[in-house]
PDB file of N, CA and C in Angstrom:
ATOM      1  N   LEU A   1     -39.323 -58.363 -22.022  1.00 48.00           N
ATOM      2  CA  LEU A   1     -39.765 -57.200 -22.770  1.00 48.00           C
ATOM      3  C   LEU A   1     -41.187 -56.820 -22.371  1.00 48.00           C
ATOM      4  N   TYR A   2     -41.405 -55.552 -22.283  1.00 56.00           N
ATOM      5  CA  TYR A   2     -42.724 -55.013 -21.970  1.00 56.00           C
ATOM      6  C   TYR A   2     -43.190 -54.253 -23.195  1.00 56.00           C
ATOM      7  N   TYR A   3     -43.991 -54.888 -24.039  1.00 67.00           N
ATOM      8  CA  TYR A   3     -44.468 -54.296 -25.282  1.00 67.00           C
ATOM      9  C   TYR A   3     -43.329 -53.738 -26.128  1.00 67.00           C
ATOM     10  N   GLY A   4     -42.262 -54.521 -26.273  1.00 74.00           N
ATOM     11  CA  GLY A   4     -41.137 -54.118 -27.093  1.00 74.00           C
ATOM     12  C   GLY A   4     -40.128 -53.233 -26.394  1.00 74.00           C
ATOM     13  N   VAL A   5     -40.299 -52.996 -25.109  1.00 80.00           N
ATOM     14  CA  VAL A   5     -39.382 -52.139 -24.356  1.00 80.00           C
ATOM     15  C   VAL A   5     -38.313 -53.011 -23.722  1.00 80.00           C
ATOM     16  N   LYS A   6     -37.058 -52.728 -24.048  1.00 86.00           N
ATOM     17  CA  LYS A   6     -35.961 -53.494 -23.458  1.00 86.00           C
ATOM     18  C   LYS A   6     -35.733 -53.040 -22.024  1.00 86.00           C
ATOM     19  N   GLU A   7     -35.100 -53.912 -21.239  1.00 84.00           N
ATOM     20  CA  GLU A   7     -34.944 -53.694 -19.804  1.00 84.00           C
ATOM     21  C   GLU A   7     -34.238 -52.398 -19.443  1.00 84.00           C
ATOM     22  N   ASP A   8     -33.296 -51.965 -20.263  1.00 84.00           N
ATOM     23  CA  ASP A   8     -32.523 -50.779 -19.896  1.00 84.00           C
ATOM     24  C   ASP A   8     -33.350 -49.498 -19.874  1.00 84.00           C
ATOM     25  N   ILE A   9     -34.428 -49.441 -20.657  1.00 87.00           N
ATOM     26  CA  ILE A   9     -35.241 -48.224 -20.677  1.00 87.00           C
ATOM     27  C   ILE A   9     -36.615 -48.396 -20.030  1.00 87.00           C
ATOM     28  N   THR A  10     -36.898 -49.588 -19.524  1.00 87.00           N
ATOM     29  CA  THR A  10     -38.203 -49.846 -18.905  1.00 87.00           C
ATOM     30  C   THR A  10     -38.537 -48.852 -17.789  1.00 87.00           C
ATOM     31  N   PRO A  11     -37.613 -48.537 -16.874  1.00 86.00           N
ATOM     32  CA  PRO A  11     -37.963 -47.582 -15.818  1.00 86.00           C
ATOM     33  C   PRO A  11     -38.396 -46.219 -16.369  1.00 86.00           C
ATOM     34  N   LEU A  12     -37.730 -45.746 -17.415  1.00 88.00           N
ATOM     35  CA  LEU A  12     -38.105 -44.465 -18.014  1.00 88.00           C
ATOM     36  C   LEU A  12     -39.488 -44.531 -18.648  1.00 88.00           C
ATOM     37  N   VAL A  13     -39.735 -45.584 -19.415  1.00 88.00           N
ATOM     38  CA  VAL A  13     -41.005 -45.720 -20.130  1.00 88.00           C
ATOM     39  C   VAL A  13     -42.168 -45.853 -19.157  1.00 88.00           C
ATOM     40  N   VAL A  14     -41.973 -46.635 -18.115  1.00 88.00           N
ATOM     41  CA  VAL A  14     -43.035 -46.853 -17.132  1.00 88.00           C
ATOM     42  C   VAL A  14     -43.185 -45.648 -16.208  1.00 88.00           C
ATOM     43  N   GLY A  15     -42.073 -44.999 -15.868  1.00 90.00           N
ATOM     44  CA  GLY A  15     -42.090 -43.923 -14.888  1.00 90.00           C
ATOM     45  C   GLY A  15     -42.444 -42.547 -15.399  1.00 90.00           C
ATOM     46  N   VAL A  16     -42.294 -42.317 -16.704  1.00 92.00           N
ATOM     47  CA  VAL A  16     -42.570 -40.991 -17.260  1.00 92.00           C
ATOM     48  C   VAL A  16     -43.735 -41.098 -18.240  1.00 92.00           C
ATOM     49  N   LYS A  17     -44.865 -40.565 -17.818  1.00 91.00           N
ATOM     50  CA  LYS A  17     -46.070 -40.619 -18.630  1.00 91.00           C
ATOM     51  C   LYS A  17     -45.860 -39.882 -19.952  1.00 91.00           C
ATOM     52  N   ARG A  18     -46.288 -40.506 -21.046  1.00 91.00           N
ATOM     53  CA  ARG A  18     -46.238 -39.937 -22.391  1.00 91.00           C
ATOM     54  C   ARG A  18     -44.837 -39.917 -23.010  1.00 91.00           C
ATOM     55  N   LEU A  19     -43.874 -40.614 -22.403  1.00 93.00           N
ATOM     56  CA  LEU A  19     -42.524 -40.624 -22.974  1.00 93.00           C
ATOM     57  C   LEU A  19     -42.439 -41.604 -24.135  1.00 93.00           C
ATOM     58  N   GLY A  20     -42.831 -42.842 -23.907  1.00 91.00           N
ATOM     59  CA  GLY A  20     -42.786 -43.853 -24.958  1.00 91.00           C
ATOM     60  C   GLY A  20     -41.403 -44.443 -25.140  1.00 91.00           C
ATOM     61  N   ARG A  21     -41.375 -45.602 -25.781  1.00 91.00           N
ATOM     62  CA  ARG A  21     -40.114 -46.332 -25.908  1.00 91.00           C
ATOM     63  C   ARG A  21     -39.156 -45.696 -26.910  1.00 91.00           C
ATOM     64  N   LYS A  22     -39.672 -45.085 -27.960  1.00 93.00           N
ATOM     65  CA  LYS A  22     -38.777 -44.497 -28.963  1.00 93.00           C
ATOM     66  C   LYS A  22     -38.049 -43.275 -28.413  1.00 93.00           C
ATOM     67  N   ARG A  23     -38.772 -42.406 -27.740  1.00 95.00           N
ATOM     68  CA  ARG A  23     -38.122 -41.232 -27.159  1.00 95.00           C
ATOM     69  C   ARG A  23     -37.191 -41.635 -26.014  1.00 95.00           C
ATOM     70  N   ALA A  24     -37.612 -42.615 -25.217  1.00 94.00           N
ATOM     71  CA  ALA A  24     -36.752 -43.101 -24.139  1.00 94.00           C
ATOM     72  C   ALA A  24     -35.465 -43.680 -24.721  1.00 94.00           C
ATOM     73  N   ARG A  25     -35.582 -44.449 -25.787  1.00 93.00           N
ATOM     74  CA  ARG A  25     -34.407 -45.025 -26.446  1.00 93.00           C
ATOM     75  C   ARG A  25     -33.497 -43.913 -26.973  1.00 93.00           C
ATOM     76  N   ASN A  26     -34.077 -42.877 -27.581  1.00 95.00           N
ATOM     77  CA  ASN A  26     -33.274 -41.761 -28.087  1.00 95.00           C
ATOM     78  C   ASN A  26     -32.517 -41.064 -26.963  1.00 95.00           C
ATOM     79  N   ILE A  27     -33.184 -40.859 -25.830  1.00 95.00           N
ATOM     80  CA  ILE A  27     -32.545 -40.210 -24.681  1.00 95.00           C
ATOM     81  C   ILE A  27     -31.370 -41.049 -24.194  1.00 95.00           C
ATOM     82  N   VAL A  28     -31.579 -42.350 -24.040  1.00 93.00           N
ATOM     83  CA  VAL A  28     -30.524 -43.237 -23.543  1.00 93.00           C
ATOM     84  C   VAL A  28     -29.389 -43.358 -24.566  1.00 93.00           C
ATOM     85  N   ASP A  29     -29.717 -43.380 -25.854  1.00 94.00           N
ATOM     86  CA  ASP A  29     -28.674 -43.456 -26.876  1.00 94.00           C
ATOM     87  C   ASP A  29     -27.775 -42.222 -26.859  1.00 94.00           C
ATOM     88  N   VAL A  30     -28.357 -41.055 -26.607  1.00 95.00           N
ATOM     89  CA  VAL A  30     -27.588 -39.809 -26.614  1.00 95.00           C
ATOM     90  C   VAL A  30     -26.859 -39.586 -25.292  1.00 95.00           C
ATOM     91  N   PHE A  31     -27.562 -39.769 -24.161  1.00 94.00           N
ATOM     92  CA  PHE A  31     -27.011 -39.396 -22.858  1.00 94.00           C
ATOM     93  C   PHE A  31     -26.568 -40.578 -22.002  1.00 94.00           C
ATOM     94  N   GLY A  32     -26.924 -41.785 -22.381  1.00 90.00           N
ATOM     95  CA  GLY A  32     -26.611 -42.944 -21.558  1.00 90.00           C
ATOM     96  C   GLY A  32     -27.639 -43.095 -20.441  1.00 90.00           C
ATOM     97  N   LEU A  33     -27.374 -44.006 -19.527  1.00 84.00           N
ATOM     98  CA  LEU A  33     -28.322 -44.290 -18.458  1.00 84.00           C
ATOM     99  C   LEU A  33     -28.203 -43.327 -17.279  1.00 84.00           C
ATOM    100  N   ASP A  34     -27.117 -42.599 -17.193  1.00 81.00           N
ATOM    101  CA  ASP A  34     -26.923 -41.661 -16.090  1.00 81.00           C
ATOM    102  C   ASP A  34     -27.401 -40.281 -16.508  1.00 81.00           C
ATOM    103  N   LEU A  35     -28.553 -39.877 -16.006  1.00 87.00           N
ATOM    104  CA  LEU A  35     -29.147 -38.593 -16.381  1.00 87.00           C
ATOM    105  C   LEU A  35     -28.878 -37.507 -15.350  1.00 87.00           C
ATOM    106  N   LYS A  36     -27.951 -37.777 -14.428  1.00 78.00           N
ATOM    107  CA  LYS A  36     -27.662 -36.836 -13.345  1.00 78.00           C
ATOM    108  C   LYS A  36     -27.197 -35.482 -13.867  1.00 78.00           C
ATOM    109  N   SER A  37     -26.331 -35.470 -14.840  1.00 85.00           N
ATOM    110  CA  SER A  37     -25.751 -34.211 -15.309  1.00 85.00           C
ATOM    111  C   SER A  37     -26.466 -33.625 -16.529  1.00 85.00           C
ATOM    112  N   VAL A  38     -27.537 -34.249 -16.961  1.00 93.00           N
ATOM    113  CA  VAL A  38     -28.265 -33.781 -18.143  1.00 93.00           C
ATOM    114  C   VAL A  38     -29.295 -32.740 -17.722  1.00 93.00           C
ATOM    115  N   SER A  39     -29.280 -31.596 -18.385  1.00 95.00           N
ATOM    116  CA  SER A  39     -30.233 -30.529 -18.066  1.00 95.00           C
ATOM    117  C   SER A  39     -31.508 -30.697 -18.889  1.00 95.00           C
ATOM    118  N   GLU A  40     -32.541 -29.984 -18.478  1.00 95.00           N
ATOM    119  CA  GLU A  40     -33.797 -30.002 -19.230  1.00 95.00           C
ATOM    120  C   GLU A  40     -33.583 -29.467 -20.636  1.00 95.00           C
ATOM    121  N   LYS A  41     -32.759 -28.459 -20.773  1.00 97.00           N
ATOM    122  CA  LYS A  41     -32.472 -27.875 -22.095  1.00 97.00           C
ATOM    123  C   LYS A  41     -31.790 -28.891 -23.002  1.00 97.00           C
ATOM    124  N   GLU A  42     -30.886 -29.690 -22.451  1.00 97.00           N
ATOM    125  CA  GLU A  42     -30.220 -30.720 -23.238  1.00 97.00           C
ATOM    126  C   GLU A  42     -31.210 -31.798 -23.667  1.00 97.00           C
ATOM    127  N   LEU A  43     -32.118 -32.161 -22.757  1.00 96.00           N
ATOM    128  CA  LEU A  43     -33.136 -33.159 -23.095  1.00 96.00           C
ATOM    129  C   LEU A  43     -34.038 -32.669 -24.221  1.00 96.00           C
ATOM    130  N   GLN A  44     -34.280 -31.378 -24.272  1.00 97.00           N
ATOM    131  CA  GLN A  44     -35.150 -30.805 -25.300  1.00 97.00           C
ATOM    132  C   GLN A  44     -34.537 -30.873 -26.699  1.00 97.00           C
ATOM    133  N   LYS A  45     -33.257 -31.160 -26.794  1.00 95.00           N
ATOM    134  CA  LYS A  45     -32.605 -31.315 -28.087  1.00 95.00           C
ATOM    135  C   LYS A  45     -32.962 -32.643 -28.750  1.00 95.00           C
ATOM    136  N   ILE A  46     -33.507 -33.560 -27.960  1.00 95.00           N
ATOM    137  CA  ILE A  46     -33.951 -34.855 -28.486  1.00 95.00           C
ATOM    138  C   ILE A  46     -35.256 -34.641 -29.244  1.00 95.00           C
ATOM    139  N   ASP A  47     -35.347 -35.220 -30.411  1.00 93.00           N
ATOM    140  CA  ASP A  47     -36.534 -35.083 -31.251  1.00 93.00           C
ATOM    141  C   ASP A  47     -37.781 -35.555 -30.508  1.00 93.00           C
ATOM    142  N   GLY A  48     -38.778 -34.707 -30.412  1.00 94.00           N
ATOM    143  CA  GLY A  48     -40.041 -35.060 -29.768  1.00 94.00           C
ATOM    144  C   GLY A  48     -40.095 -34.781 -28.277  1.00 94.00           C
ATOM    145  N   VAL A  49     -39.019 -34.250 -27.707  1.00 96.00           N
ATOM    146  CA  VAL A  49     -39.002 -33.930 -26.277  1.00 96.00           C
ATOM    147  C   VAL A  49     -39.061 -32.414 -26.119  1.00 96.00           C
ATOM    148  N   GLY A  50     -40.173 -31.956 -25.578  1.00 96.00           N
ATOM    149  CA  GLY A  50     -40.358 -30.528 -25.370  1.00 96.00           C
ATOM    150  C   GLY A  50     -40.134 -30.133 -23.927  1.00 96.00           C
ATOM    151  N   GLU A  51     -40.565 -28.935 -23.612  1.00 97.00           N
ATOM    152  CA  GLU A  51     -40.348 -28.383 -22.270  1.00 97.00           C
ATOM    153  C   GLU A  51     -41.014 -29.219 -21.178  1.00 97.00           C
ATOM    154  N   LYS A  52     -42.281 -29.562 -21.375  1.00 96.00           N
ATOM    155  CA  LYS A  52     -43.015 -30.320 -20.348  1.00 96.00           C
ATOM    156  C   LYS A  52     -42.426 -31.714 -20.149  1.00 96.00           C
ATOM    157  N   LEU A  53     -42.148 -32.393 -21.245  1.00 96.00           N
ATOM    158  CA  LEU A  53     -41.641 -33.759 -21.156  1.00 96.00           C
ATOM    159  C   LEU A  53     -40.226 -33.791 -20.571  1.00 96.00           C
ATOM    160  N   SER A  54     -39.399 -32.838 -20.943  1.00 96.00           N
ATOM    161  CA  SER A  54     -38.040 -32.802 -20.385  1.00 96.00           C
ATOM    162  C   SER A  54     -38.082 -32.566 -18.881  1.00 96.00           C
ATOM    163  N   LYS A  55     -39.033 -31.759 -18.437  1.00 96.00           N
ATOM    164  CA  LYS A  55     -39.185 -31.517 -17.003  1.00 96.00           C
ATOM    165  C   LYS A  55     -39.600 -32.799 -16.285  1.00 96.00           C
ATOM    166  N   LYS A  56     -40.538 -33.550 -16.883  1.00 95.00           N
ATOM    167  CA  LYS A  56     -40.986 -34.812 -16.291  1.00 95.00           C
ATOM    168  C   LYS A  56     -39.845 -35.830 -16.215  1.00 95.00           C
ATOM    169  N   VAL A  57     -39.058 -35.926 -17.287  1.00 94.00           N
ATOM    170  CA  VAL A  57     -37.934 -36.870 -17.309  1.00 94.00           C
ATOM    171  C   VAL A  57     -36.929 -36.512 -16.222  1.00 94.00           C
ATOM    172  N   LYS A  58     -36.587 -35.245 -16.123  1.00 93.00           N
ATOM    173  CA  LYS A  58     -35.609 -34.800 -15.128  1.00 93.00           C
ATOM    174  C   LYS A  58     -36.125 -35.029 -13.704  1.00 93.00           C
ATOM    175  N   GLN A  59     -37.394 -34.707 -13.458  1.00 92.00           N
ATOM    176  CA  GLN A  59     -37.981 -34.936 -12.134  1.00 92.00           C
ATOM    177  C   GLN A  59     -37.982 -36.418 -11.789  1.00 92.00           C
ATOM    178  N   PHE A  60     -38.320 -37.244 -12.761  1.00 91.00           N
ATOM    179  CA  PHE A  60     -38.343 -38.691 -12.538  1.00 91.00           C
ATOM    180  C   PHE A  60     -36.945 -39.193 -12.168  1.00 91.00           C
ATOM    181  N   ALA A  61     -35.959 -38.810 -12.951  1.00 88.00           N
ATOM    182  CA  ALA A  61     -34.589 -39.268 -12.699  1.00 88.00           C
ATOM    183  C   ALA A  61     -34.088 -38.775 -11.345  1.00 88.00           C
ATOM    184  N   ASP A  62     -34.331 -37.515 -11.023  1.00 87.00           N
ATOM    185  CA  ASP A  62     -33.879 -36.957  -9.750  1.00 87.00           C
ATOM    186  C   ASP A  62     -34.590 -37.604  -8.565  1.00 87.00           C
ATOM    187  N   SER A  63     -35.878 -37.848  -8.724  1.00 82.00           N
ATOM    188  CA  SER A  63     -36.693 -38.380  -7.639  1.00 82.00           C
ATOM    189  C   SER A  63     -36.397 -39.853  -7.346  1.00 82.00           C
ATOM    190  N   TYR A  64     -36.350 -40.676  -8.370  1.00 66.00           N
ATOM    191  CA  TYR A  64     -36.254 -42.115  -8.159  1.00 66.00           C
ATOM    192  C   TYR A  64     -34.837 -42.654  -8.098  1.00 66.00           C
ATOM    193  N   TRP A  65     -33.928 -42.032  -8.801  1.00 65.00           N
ATOM    194  CA  TRP A  65     -32.581 -42.580  -8.834  1.00 65.00           C
ATOM    195  C   TRP A  65     -31.518 -41.545  -8.501  1.00 65.00           C
ATOM    196  N   GLY A  66     -31.886 -40.500  -7.852  1.00 66.00           N
ATOM    197  CA  GLY A  66     -30.909 -39.489  -7.495  1.00 66.00           C
ATOM    198  C   GLY A  66     -30.230 -38.888  -8.709  1.00 66.00           C
ATOM    199  N   GLY A  67     -30.907 -38.907  -9.856  1.00 44.00           N
ATOM    200  CA  GLY A  67     -30.365 -38.299 -11.061  1.00 44.00           C
ATOM    201  C   GLY A  67     -29.852 -39.274 -12.091  1.00 44.00           C
ATOM    202  N   GLY A  68     -29.756 -40.553 -11.756  1.00 46.00           N
ATOM    203  CA  GLY A  68     -29.260 -41.508 -12.733  1.00 46.00           C
ATOM    204  C   GLY A  68     -30.041 -42.805 -12.701  1.00 46.00           C
ATOM    205  N   LEU A  69     -30.020 -43.532 -13.778  1.00 47.00           N
ATOM    206  CA  LEU A  69     -30.686 -44.823 -13.834  1.00 47.00           C
ATOM    207  C   LEU A  69     -29.656 -45.884 -13.500  1.00 47.00           C
ATOM    208  N   SER A  70     -29.596 -46.266 -12.247  1.00 47.00           N
ATOM    209  CA  SER A  70     -28.563 -47.212 -11.817  1.00 47.00           C
ATOM    210  C   SER A  70     -28.822 -48.596 -12.385  1.00 47.00           C
ATOM    211  N   SER A  71     -27.758 -49.342 -12.544  1.00 44.00           N
ATOM    212  CA  SER A  71     -27.870 -50.680 -13.118  1.00 44.00           C
ATOM    213  C   SER A  71     -28.698 -51.601 -12.226  1.00 44.00           C
ATOM    214  N   THR A  72     -28.742 -51.332 -10.925  1.00 43.00           N
ATOM    215  CA  THR A  72     -29.546 -52.148 -10.014  1.00 43.00           C
ATOM    216  C   THR A  72     -31.009 -52.105 -10.422  1.00 43.00           C
ATOM    217  N   PHE A  73     -31.508 -50.906 -10.703  1.00 46.00           N
ATOM    218  CA  PHE A  73     -32.911 -50.768 -11.070  1.00 46.00           C
ATOM    219  C   PHE A  73     -33.144 -51.196 -12.507  1.00 46.00           C
ATOM    220  N   CYS A  74     -32.185 -50.962 -13.375  1.00 46.00           N
ATOM    221  CA  CYS A  74     -32.361 -51.340 -14.776  1.00 46.00           C
ATOM    222  C   CYS A  74     -32.401 -52.847 -14.952  1.00 46.00           C
ATOM    223  N   ASN A  75     -31.758 -53.577 -14.043  1.00 45.00           N
ATOM    224  CA  ASN A  75     -31.753 -55.031 -14.147  1.00 45.00           C
ATOM    225  C   ASN A  75     -32.940 -55.665 -13.436  1.00 45.00           C
ATOM    226  N   THR A  76     -33.750 -54.852 -12.787  1.00 45.00           N
ATOM    227  CA  THR A  76     -34.929 -55.353 -12.095  1.00 45.00           C
ATOM    228  C   THR A  76     -36.030 -55.609 -13.116  1.00 45.00           C
ATOM    229  N   ARG A  77     -36.616 -56.760 -13.029  1.00 47.00           N
ATOM    230  CA  ARG A  77     -37.721 -57.079 -13.946  1.00 47.00           C
ATOM    231  C   ARG A  77     -39.027 -56.574 -13.336  1.00 47.00           C
ATOM    232  N   ILE A  78     -39.820 -55.935 -14.163  1.00 45.00           N
ATOM    233  CA  ILE A  78     -41.107 -55.422 -13.719  1.00 45.00           C
ATOM    234  C   ILE A  78     -42.182 -56.311 -14.339  1.00 45.00           C
ATOM    235  N   HIS A  79     -43.060 -56.814 -13.489  1.00 44.00           N
ATOM    236  CA  HIS A  79     -44.114 -57.694 -13.965  1.00 44.00           C
ATOM    237  C   HIS A  79     -45.465 -57.011 -13.780  1.00 44.00           C
ATOM    238  N   PHE A  80     -46.287 -57.081 -14.797  1.00 43.00           N
ATOM    239  CA  PHE A  80     -47.605 -56.503 -14.753  1.00 43.00           C
ATOM    240  C   PHE A  80     -48.632 -57.616 -14.814  1.00 43.00           C
ATOM    241  N   HIS A  81     -49.615 -57.520 -13.967  1.00 40.00           N
ATOM    242  CA  HIS A  81     -50.678 -58.524 -13.945  1.00 40.00           C
ATOM    243  C   HIS A  81     -51.978 -57.862 -14.346  1.00 40.00           C
ATOM    244  N   ILE A  82     -52.670 -58.469 -15.279  1.00 44.00           N
ATOM    245  CA  ILE A  82     -53.964 -57.960 -15.722  1.00 44.00           C
ATOM    246  C   ILE A  82     -55.032 -58.875 -15.150  1.00 44.00           C
ATOM    247  N   PHE A  83     -55.964 -58.283 -14.426  1.00 40.00           N
ATOM    248  CA  PHE A  83     -57.022 -59.081 -13.814  1.00 40.00           C
ATOM    249  C   PHE A  83     -58.316 -58.867 -14.544  1.00 40.00           C
TER     250      PHE A  83
END
């Protein structure tokens, strides 16, 4: 866990600035891990997700996972080191 973020939503929380774990969880609960077919307008139906944030989420998903959060990346553990 990364500050209470479960592995399935870690890529979204880390990759999309200002998204947060609660909104990321809401997105995954509604649309699942595959965001390929989800439009920005559909993302905006999630509480707390506006035009700017939906655009960032969609760009992130399209850029890093070809539109979906594949299980390969979701099962990858991300480690942060503080120096």
